[in-house]
Amino acid sequence: MPEYNERFNRIITGNIGFDSMLNGGLIKGTSTLIAGGPGTGKTTLTFHFLLHGCDYNESSLYISLQDSPEVILRTIHNTFTTAVKHYIKNGRLTIYNNENLDKTFNEILNKTRAKRVVIDSFMIDDNYDKKLHGTIAKIIKTCKERSITVLLIGDVTNSIDEFAPVKSGLTAVIDNIVCLKHVGTGLEA
């Protein structure tokens, strides 16, 4: 399966169910907010996206606003560790910890030549950082200009509030919003 579906201008994420819901993947060069509470699969989904690009010789970039690369590797534990280490070693995947993206994002993109980018993570709540909003808007603009597909991970406090991204003002700069939440199986006691 190719990483890019030219007929539909779609970027395949590597998650078959998600790609199916999206009619073949994400539209190339768009920005997508992956919002959800802890443990909803945000990191897993975004690593599928990055590693699928690496599988097809695309450079991928993961930028953590909070954690070091070592913490990220522990977070993904056994699920992706071998593939991530392999792609880091051969230069297809780069993991950065950078809180000063305003000044360094273009430099990082030029160095990595990434076609897939993940920014992890920021809080989406009543205290949403408006300064960060400006940085995110610049990142999205830069990615659009370069036809880079970007996923942003947004942490939602408490139970997921599907309207949190709207309240934060993110809808003005984000192309797509995917809200993840825990769903009961009916087997709970």
CSV table of N, CA, C and O in Angstrom, one decimal, residues 58-146:
chain,number,residue,atom,x,y,z
A,58,GLU,N,9.7,8.6,3.7
A,58,GLU,CA,9.4,10.0,4.0
A,58,GLU,C,10.0,10.4,5.3
A,58,GLU,O,9.9,9.6,6.3
A,59,SER,N,10.6,11.6,5.4
A,59,SER,CA,11.1,12.0,6.7
A,59,SER,C,9.9,12.5,7.5
A,59,SER,O,9.0,13.1,7.1
A,60,SER,N,10.0,12.1,8.8
A,60,SER,CA,8.9,12.5,9.8
A,60,SER,C,9.5,13.1,11.0
A,60,SER,O,10.7,12.8,11.4
A,61,LEU,N,8.8,14.1,11.5
A,61,LEU,CA,9.3,14.9,12.7
A,61,LEU,C,8.3,14.9,13.8
A,61,LEU,O,7.1,15.1,13.6
A,62,TYR,N,8.7,14.6,15.0
A,62,TYR,CA,7.9,14.6,16.2
A,62,TYR,C,8.5,15.6,17.1
A,62,TYR,O,9.7,15.5,17.5
A,63,ILE,N,7.7,16.7,17.4
A,63,ILE,CA,8.2,17.7,18.4
A,63,ILE,C,7.4,17.7,19.6
A,63,ILE,O,6.1,17.8,19.6
A,64,SER,N,8.0,17.5,20.7
A,64,SER,CA,7.3,17.5,22.0
A,64,SER,C,7.5,18.8,22.7
A,64,SER,O,8.6,19.3,22.7
A,65,LEU,N,6.4,19.4,23.1
A,65,LEU,CA,6.5,20.7,23.8
A,65,LEU,C,6.8,20.5,25.2
A,65,LEU,O,7.1,21.5,25.9
A,66,GLN,N,6.8,19.3,25.7
A,66,GLN,CA,7.0,19.0,27.1
A,66,GLN,C,8.1,18.0,27.5
A,66,GLN,O,8.8,18.2,28.4
A,67,ASP,N,8.1,16.9,26.8
A,67,ASP,CA,8.9,15.7,27.2
A,67,ASP,C,10.2,15.6,26.3
A,67,ASP,O,10.2,16.0,25.2
A,68,SER,N,11.2,15.0,27.0
A,68,SER,CA,12.5,14.7,26.2
A,68,SER,C,12.2,13.5,25.3
A,68,SER,O,11.3,12.7,25.5
A,69,PRO,N,13.1,13.3,24.3
A,69,PRO,CA,13.0,12.1,23.5
A,69,PRO,C,13.0,10.8,24.3
A,69,PRO,O,12.3,9.9,23.9
A,70,GLU,N,13.8,10.8,25.4
A,70,GLU,CA,13.8,9.6,26.2
A,70,GLU,C,12.5,9.3,26.8
A,70,GLU,O,12.0,8.1,26.9
A,71,VAL,N,11.8,10.3,27.3
A,71,VAL,CA,10.5,10.1,27.9
A,71,VAL,C,9.5,9.7,26.8
A,71,VAL,O,8.6,8.8,27.1
A,72,ILE,N,9.6,10.2,25.6
A,72,ILE,CA,8.7,9.8,24.5
A,72,ILE,C,8.9,8.4,24.2
A,72,ILE,O,7.9,7.6,24.1
A,73,LEU,N,10.1,7.9,24.2
A,73,LEU,CA,10.4,6.5,23.9
A,73,LEU,C,9.8,5.6,25.0
A,73,LEU,O,9.3,4.5,24.7
A,74,ARG,N,9.9,6.1,26.2
A,74,ARG,CA,9.3,5.3,27.3
A,74,ARG,C,7.8,5.3,27.2
A,74,ARG,O,7.1,4.3,27.5
A,75,THR,N,7.2,6.4,26.7
A,75,THR,CA,5.7,6.5,26.6
A,75,THR,C,5.2,5.5,25.6
A,75,THR,O,4.1,4.9,25.8
A,76,ILE,N,5.9,5.3,24.5
A,76,ILE,CA,5.4,4.4,23.5
A,76,ILE,C,5.8,3.0,23.7
A,76,ILE,O,5.3,2.1,23.0
A,77,HIS,N,6.6,2.8,24.7
A,77,HIS,CA,7.1,1.5,25.2
A,77,HIS,C,7.2,0.4,24.1
A,77,HIS,O,7.7,0.7,23.0
A,78,ASN,N,6.7,-0.7,24.3
A,78,ASN,CA,6.9,-1.8,23.3
A,78,ASN,C,6.2,-1.7,22.0
A,78,ASN,O,6.5,-2.4,21.0
A,79,THR,N,5.2,-0.9,21.9
A,79,THR,CA,4.4,-0.8,20.7
A,79,THR,C,5.2,-0.4,19.5
A,79,THR,O,5.1,-1.0,18.4
A,80,PHE,N,6.0,0.6,19.6
A,80,PHE,CA,6.7,1.2,18.5
A,80,PHE,C,8.2,1.3,18.7
A,80,PHE,O,8.9,1.7,17.8
A,81,THR,N,8.8,0.9,19.8
A,81,THR,CA,10.1,1.2,20.2
A,81,THR,C,11.1,0.8,19.1
A,81,THR,O,12.0,1.5,18.7
A,82,THR,N,11.1,-0.5,18.7
A,82,THR,CA,12.0,-1.0,17.7
A,82,THR,C,12.0,-0.2,16.4
A,82,THR,O,13.0,0.2,15.9
A,83,ALA,N,10.8,0.1,15.9
A,83,ALA,CA,10.7,0.8,14.6
A,83,ALA,C,11.2,2.3,14.8
A,83,ALA,O,11.9,2.8,14.0
A,84,VAL,N,10.8,2.9,15.9
A,84,VAL,CA,11.2,4.3,16.2
A,84,VAL,C,12.7,4.3,16.2
A,84,VAL,O,13.4,5.2,15.6
A,85,LYS,N,13.4,3.5,17.0
A,85,LYS,CA,14.8,3.5,17.1
A,85,LYS,C,15.5,3.3,15.7
A,85,LYS,O,16.5,3.9,15.4
A,86,HIS,N,14.9,2.3,15.0
A,86,HIS,CA,15.5,2.1,13.6
A,86,HIS,C,15.4,3.3,12.7
A,86,HIS,O,16.4,3.7,12.1
A,87,TYR,N,14.2,4.0,12.7
A,87,TYR,CA,14.1,5.2,11.9
A,87,TYR,C,14.8,6.4,12.4
A,87,TYR,O,15.3,7.2,11.6
A,88,ILE,N,15.0,6.5,13.7
A,88,ILE,CA,15.9,7.6,14.2
A,88,ILE,C,17.3,7.3,13.7
A,88,ILE,O,18.0,8.3,13.3
A,89,LYS,N,17.8,6.1,13.8
A,89,LYS,CA,19.1,5.7,13.5
A,89,LYS,C,19.4,6.0,12.0
A,89,LYS,O,20.5,6.5,11.6
A,90,ASN,N,18.4,5.7,11.1
A,90,ASN,CA,18.7,5.9,9.7
A,90,ASN,C,18.2,7.3,9.2
A,90,ASN,O,18.3,7.6,8.0
A,91,GLY,N,17.8,8.2,10.1
A,91,GLY,CA,17.5,9.6,9.8
A,91,GLY,C,16.2,9.9,9.3
A,91,GLY,O,15.9,11.0,8.9
A,92,ARG,N,15.3,8.9,9.2
A,92,ARG,CA,13.9,9.2,8.7
A,92,ARG,C,13.0,9.8,9.7
A,92,ARG,O,12.0,10.4,9.4
A,93,LEU,N,13.3,9.5,11.0
A,93,LEU,CA,12.5,10.1,12.1
A,93,LEU,C,13.3,10.9,13.0
A,93,LEU,O,14.4,10.5,13.4
A,94,THR,N,12.9,12.1,13.3
A,94,THR,CA,13.5,13.0,14.2
A,94,THR,C,12.6,13.3,15.4
A,94,THR,O,11.4,13.7,15.1
A,95,ILE,N,13.1,13.2,16.6
A,95,ILE,CA,12.3,13.6,17.8
A,95,ILE,C,13.0,14.7,18.4
A,95,ILE,O,14.1,14.6,18.8
A,96,TYR,N,12.3,15.9,18.6
A,96,TYR,CA,12.8,17.0,19.2
A,96,TYR,C,12.0,17.4,20.5
A,96,TYR,O,10.8,17.1,20.5
A,97,ASN,N,12.7,18.0,21.4
A,97,ASN,CA,12.0,18.6,22.5
A,97,ASN,C,12.3,20.1,22.4
A,97,ASN,O,13.4,20.5,22.5
A,98,ASN,N,11.3,20.9,22.1
A,98,ASN,CA,11.5,22.3,21.9
A,98,ASN,C,10.4,23.1,22.3
A,98,ASN,O,9.3,23.0,21.8
A,99,GLU,N,10.6,23.9,23.2
A,99,GLU,CA,9.6,24.9,23.7
A,99,GLU,C,9.7,26.2,23.0
A,99,GLU,O,8.8,27.1,23.3
A,100,ASN,N,10.6,26.4,22.2
A,100,ASN,CA,10.8,27.7,21.5
A,100,ASN,C,10.6,27.6,20.0
A,100,ASN,O,11.4,28.0,19.2
A,101,LEU,N,9.5,27.0,19.6
A,101,LEU,CA,9.2,26.7,18.2
A,101,LEU,C,9.0,28.0,17.4
A,101,LEU,O,9.3,27.9,16.2
A,102,ASP,N,8.6,29.0,18.0
A,102,ASP,CA,8.5,30.3,17.3
A,102,ASP,C,9.7,30.6,16.5
A,102,ASP,O,9.6,31.1,15.3
A,103,LYS,N,10.9,30.4,17.1
A,103,LYS,CA,12.1,30.8,16.5
A,103,LYS,C,12.8,29.7,15.7
A,103,LYS,O,13.7,30.0,14.9
A,104,THR,N,12.5,28.4,16.0
A,104,THR,CA,13.3,27.3,15.5
A,104,THR,C,12.6,26.4,14.5
A,104,THR,O,13.2,25.6,13.9
A,105,PHE,N,11.3,26.6,14.3
A,105,PHE,CA,10.6,25.6,13.5
A,105,PHE,C,11.1,25.5,12.1
A,105,PHE,O,11.3,24.4,11.5
A,106,ASN,N,11.3,26.6,11.4
A,106,ASN,CA,11.7,26.6,10.0
A,106,ASN,C,13.1,26.0,9.9
A,106,ASN,O,13.4,25.2,9.0
A,107,GLU,N,14.0,26.3,10.9
A,107,GLU,CA,15.3,25.6,10.9
A,107,GLU,C,15.2,24.1,11.1
A,107,GLU,O,15.9,23.4,10.4
A,108,ILE,N,14.3,23.7,11.9
A,108,ILE,CA,14.1,22.2,12.1
A,108,ILE,C,13.6,21.6,10.8
A,108,ILE,O,14.1,20.5,10.4
A,109,LEU,N,12.6,22.2,10.2
A,109,LEU,CA,12.1,21.7,9.0
A,109,LEU,C,13.1,21.6,7.9
A,109,LEU,O,13.2,20.6,7.1
A,110,ASN,N,13.9,22.7,7.8
A,110,ASN,CA,15.0,22.7,6.7
A,110,ASN,C,16.0,21.5,7.0
A,110,ASN,O,16.5,20.9,6.0
A,111,LYS,N,16.3,21.3,8.2
A,111,LYS,CA,17.3,20.3,8.6
A,111,LYS,C,16.7,18.9,8.3
A,111,LYS,O,17.4,18.0,7.8
A,112,THR,N,15.5,18.6,8.7
A,112,THR,CA,14.9,17.3,8.6
A,112,THR,C,14.2,17.0,7.3
A,112,THR,O,14.1,15.8,6.9
A,113,ARG,N,13.8,18.0,6.6
A,113,ARG,CA,13.0,17.9,5.3
A,113,ARG,C,11.8,17.0,5.5
A,113,ARG,O,11.4,16.2,4.7
A,114,ALA,N,11.2,17.1,6.7
A,114,ALA,CA,10.0,16.3,7.0
A,114,ALA,C,8.8,16.6,6.1
A,114,ALA,O,8.6,17.8,5.8
A,115,LYS,N,8.1,15.6,5.8
A,115,LYS,CA,6.8,15.7,5.1
A,115,LYS,C,5.6,15.4,6.0
A,115,LYS,O,4.5,15.6,5.6
A,116,ARG,N,5.9,14.8,7.2
A,116,ARG,CA,4.9,14.6,8.2
A,116,ARG,C,5.4,15.1,9.5
A,116,ARG,O,6.5,14.8,9.9
A,117,VAL,N,4.6,15.9,10.2
A,117,VAL,CA,5.0,16.5,11.5
A,117,VAL,C,3.9,16.3,12.5
A,117,VAL,O,2.7,16.3,12.2
A,118,VAL,N,4.3,16.0,13.7
A,118,VAL,CA,3.5,15.9,14.9
A,118,VAL,C,4.0,16.9,16.0
A,118,VAL,O,5.2,16.9,16.3
A,119,ILE,N,3.1,17.7,16.5
A,119,ILE,CA,3.4,18.5,17.6
A,119,ILE,C,2.6,18.0,18.8
A,119,ILE,O,1.4,17.9,18.8
A,120,ASP,N,3.4,17.7,19.9
A,120,ASP,CA,2.8,17.0,21.1
A,120,ASP,C,3.2,17.8,22.3
A,120,ASP,O,4.4,17.9,22.6
A,121,SER,N,2.4,18.2,23.1
A,121,SER,CA,1.0,18.4,23.1
A,121,SER,C,0.8,19.7,23.9
A,121,SER,O,1.6,20.3,24.5
A,122,PHE,N,-0.4,20.2,23.8
A,122,PHE,CA,-0.8,21.4,24.6
A,122,PHE,C,-2.2,21.2,25.1
A,122,PHE,O,-3.0,20.4,24.6
A,123,MET,N,-2.5,21.9,26.2
A,123,MET,CA,-3.8,21.8,26.9
A,123,MET,C,-4.9,22.6,26.1
A,123,MET,O,-4.6,23.7,25.6
A,124,ILE,N,-6.0,22.0,26.0
A,124,ILE,CA,-7.2,22.6,25.4
A,124,ILE,C,-8.2,22.8,26.5
A,124,ILE,O,-8.9,21.8,26.8
A,125,ASP,N,-8.2,23.9,27.1
A,125,ASP,CA,-9.2,24.1,28.2
A,125,ASP,C,-9.4,25.6,28.3
A,125,ASP,O,-9.0,26.4,27.5
A,126,ASP,N,-10.0,26.0,29.4
A,126,ASP,CA,-10.3,27.5,29.6
A,126,ASP,C,-9.1,28.3,29.7
A,126,ASP,O,-9.1,29.5,29.5
A,127,ASN,N,-7.9,27.7,30.1
A,127,ASN,CA,-6.7,28.4,30.2
A,127,ASN,C,-5.8,28.2,29.0
A,127,ASN,O,-4.6,28.3,29.2
A,128,TYR,N,-6.3,27.9,27.9
A,128,TYR,CA,-5.5,27.7,26.6
A,128,TYR,C,-4.6,28.9,26.4
A,128,TYR,O,-5.0,30.1,26.5
A,129,ASP,N,-3.4,28.6,26.2
A,129,ASP,CA,-2.3,29.6,26.0
A,129,ASP,C,-2.4,30.3,24.7
A,129,ASP,O,-2.2,29.8,23.6
A,130,LYS,N,-2.8,31.6,24.7
A,130,LYS,CA,-3.0,32.4,23.5
A,130,LYS,C,-1.7,32.6,22.8
A,130,LYS,O,-1.7,32.8,21.6
A,131,LYS,N,-0.6,32.7,23.5
A,131,LYS,CA,0.7,32.9,22.9
A,131,LYS,C,1.0,31.7,22.0
A,131,LYS,O,1.5,31.8,20.9
A,132,LEU,N,0.7,30.5,22.6
A,132,LEU,CA,1.0,29.2,21.9
A,132,LEU,C,0.1,29.2,20.6
A,132,LEU,O,0.5,28.7,19.6
A,133,HIS,N,-1.1,29.8,20.7
A,133,HIS,CA,-2.0,29.8,19.5
A,133,HIS,C,-1.3,30.5,18.4
A,133,HIS,O,-1.4,30.0,17.2
A,134,GLY,N,-0.6,31.6,18.6
A,134,GLY,CA,0.1,32.3,17.6
A,134,GLY,C,1.2,31.5,17.0
A,134,GLY,O,1.4,31.4,15.7
A,135,THR,N,1.9,30.7,17.8
A,135,THR,CA,3.0,29.8,17.3
A,135,THR,C,2.4,28.7,16.5
A,135,THR,O,2.9,28.4,15.4
A,136,ILE,N,1.3,28.1,16.9
A,136,ILE,CA,0.6,27.1,16.2
A,136,ILE,C,0.1,27.6,14.8
A,136,ILE,O,0.3,26.9,13.8
A,137,ALA,N,-0.4,28.8,14.8
A,137,ALA,CA,-0.9,29.4,13.5
A,137,ALA,C,0.3,29.5,12.6
A,137,ALA,O,0.2,29.2,11.4
A,138,LYS,N,1.5,29.9,13.1
A,138,LYS,CA,2.7,30.1,12.2
A,138,LYS,C,3.1,28.7,11.7
A,138,LYS,O,3.5,28.6,10.5
A,139,ILE,N,3.1,27.7,12.6
A,139,ILE,CA,3.6,26.4,12.2
A,139,ILE,C,2.6,25.8,11.1
A,139,ILE,O,3.1,25.3,10.1
A,140,ILE,N,1.4,26.0,11.3
A,140,ILE,CA,0.4,25.5,10.3
A,140,ILE,C,0.6,26.2,8.9
A,140,ILE,O,0.6,25.6,7.9
A,141,LYS,N,0.8,27.5,9.0
A,141,LYS,CA,1.0,28.3,7.8
A,141,LYS,C,2.2,27.8,7.0
A,141,LYS,O,2.2,27.6,5.8
A,142,THR,N,3.3,27.6,7.8
A,142,THR,CA,4.5,27.1,7.2
A,142,THR,C,4.3,25.7,6.5
A,142,THR,O,4.8,25.5,5.4
A,143,CYS,N,3.7,24.9,7.3
A,143,CYS,CA,3.4,23.5,6.8
A,143,CYS,C,2.6,23.5,5.5
A,143,CYS,O,2.8,22.8,4.5
A,144,LYS,N,1.5,24.4,5.5
A,144,LYS,CA,0.7,24.5,4.3
A,144,LYS,C,1.5,24.9,3.1
A,144,LYS,O,1.4,24.4,2.0
A,145,GLU,N,2.4,25.9,3.3
A,145,GLU,CA,3.2,26.5,2.2
A,145,GLU,C,4.1,25.4,1.6
A,145,GLU,O,4.5,25.4,0.5
A,146,ARG,N,4.5,24.4,2.5
A,146,ARG,CA,5.4,23.4,2.0
A,146,ARG,C,4.7,22.0,1.8
A,146,ARG,O,5.4,21.0,1.6
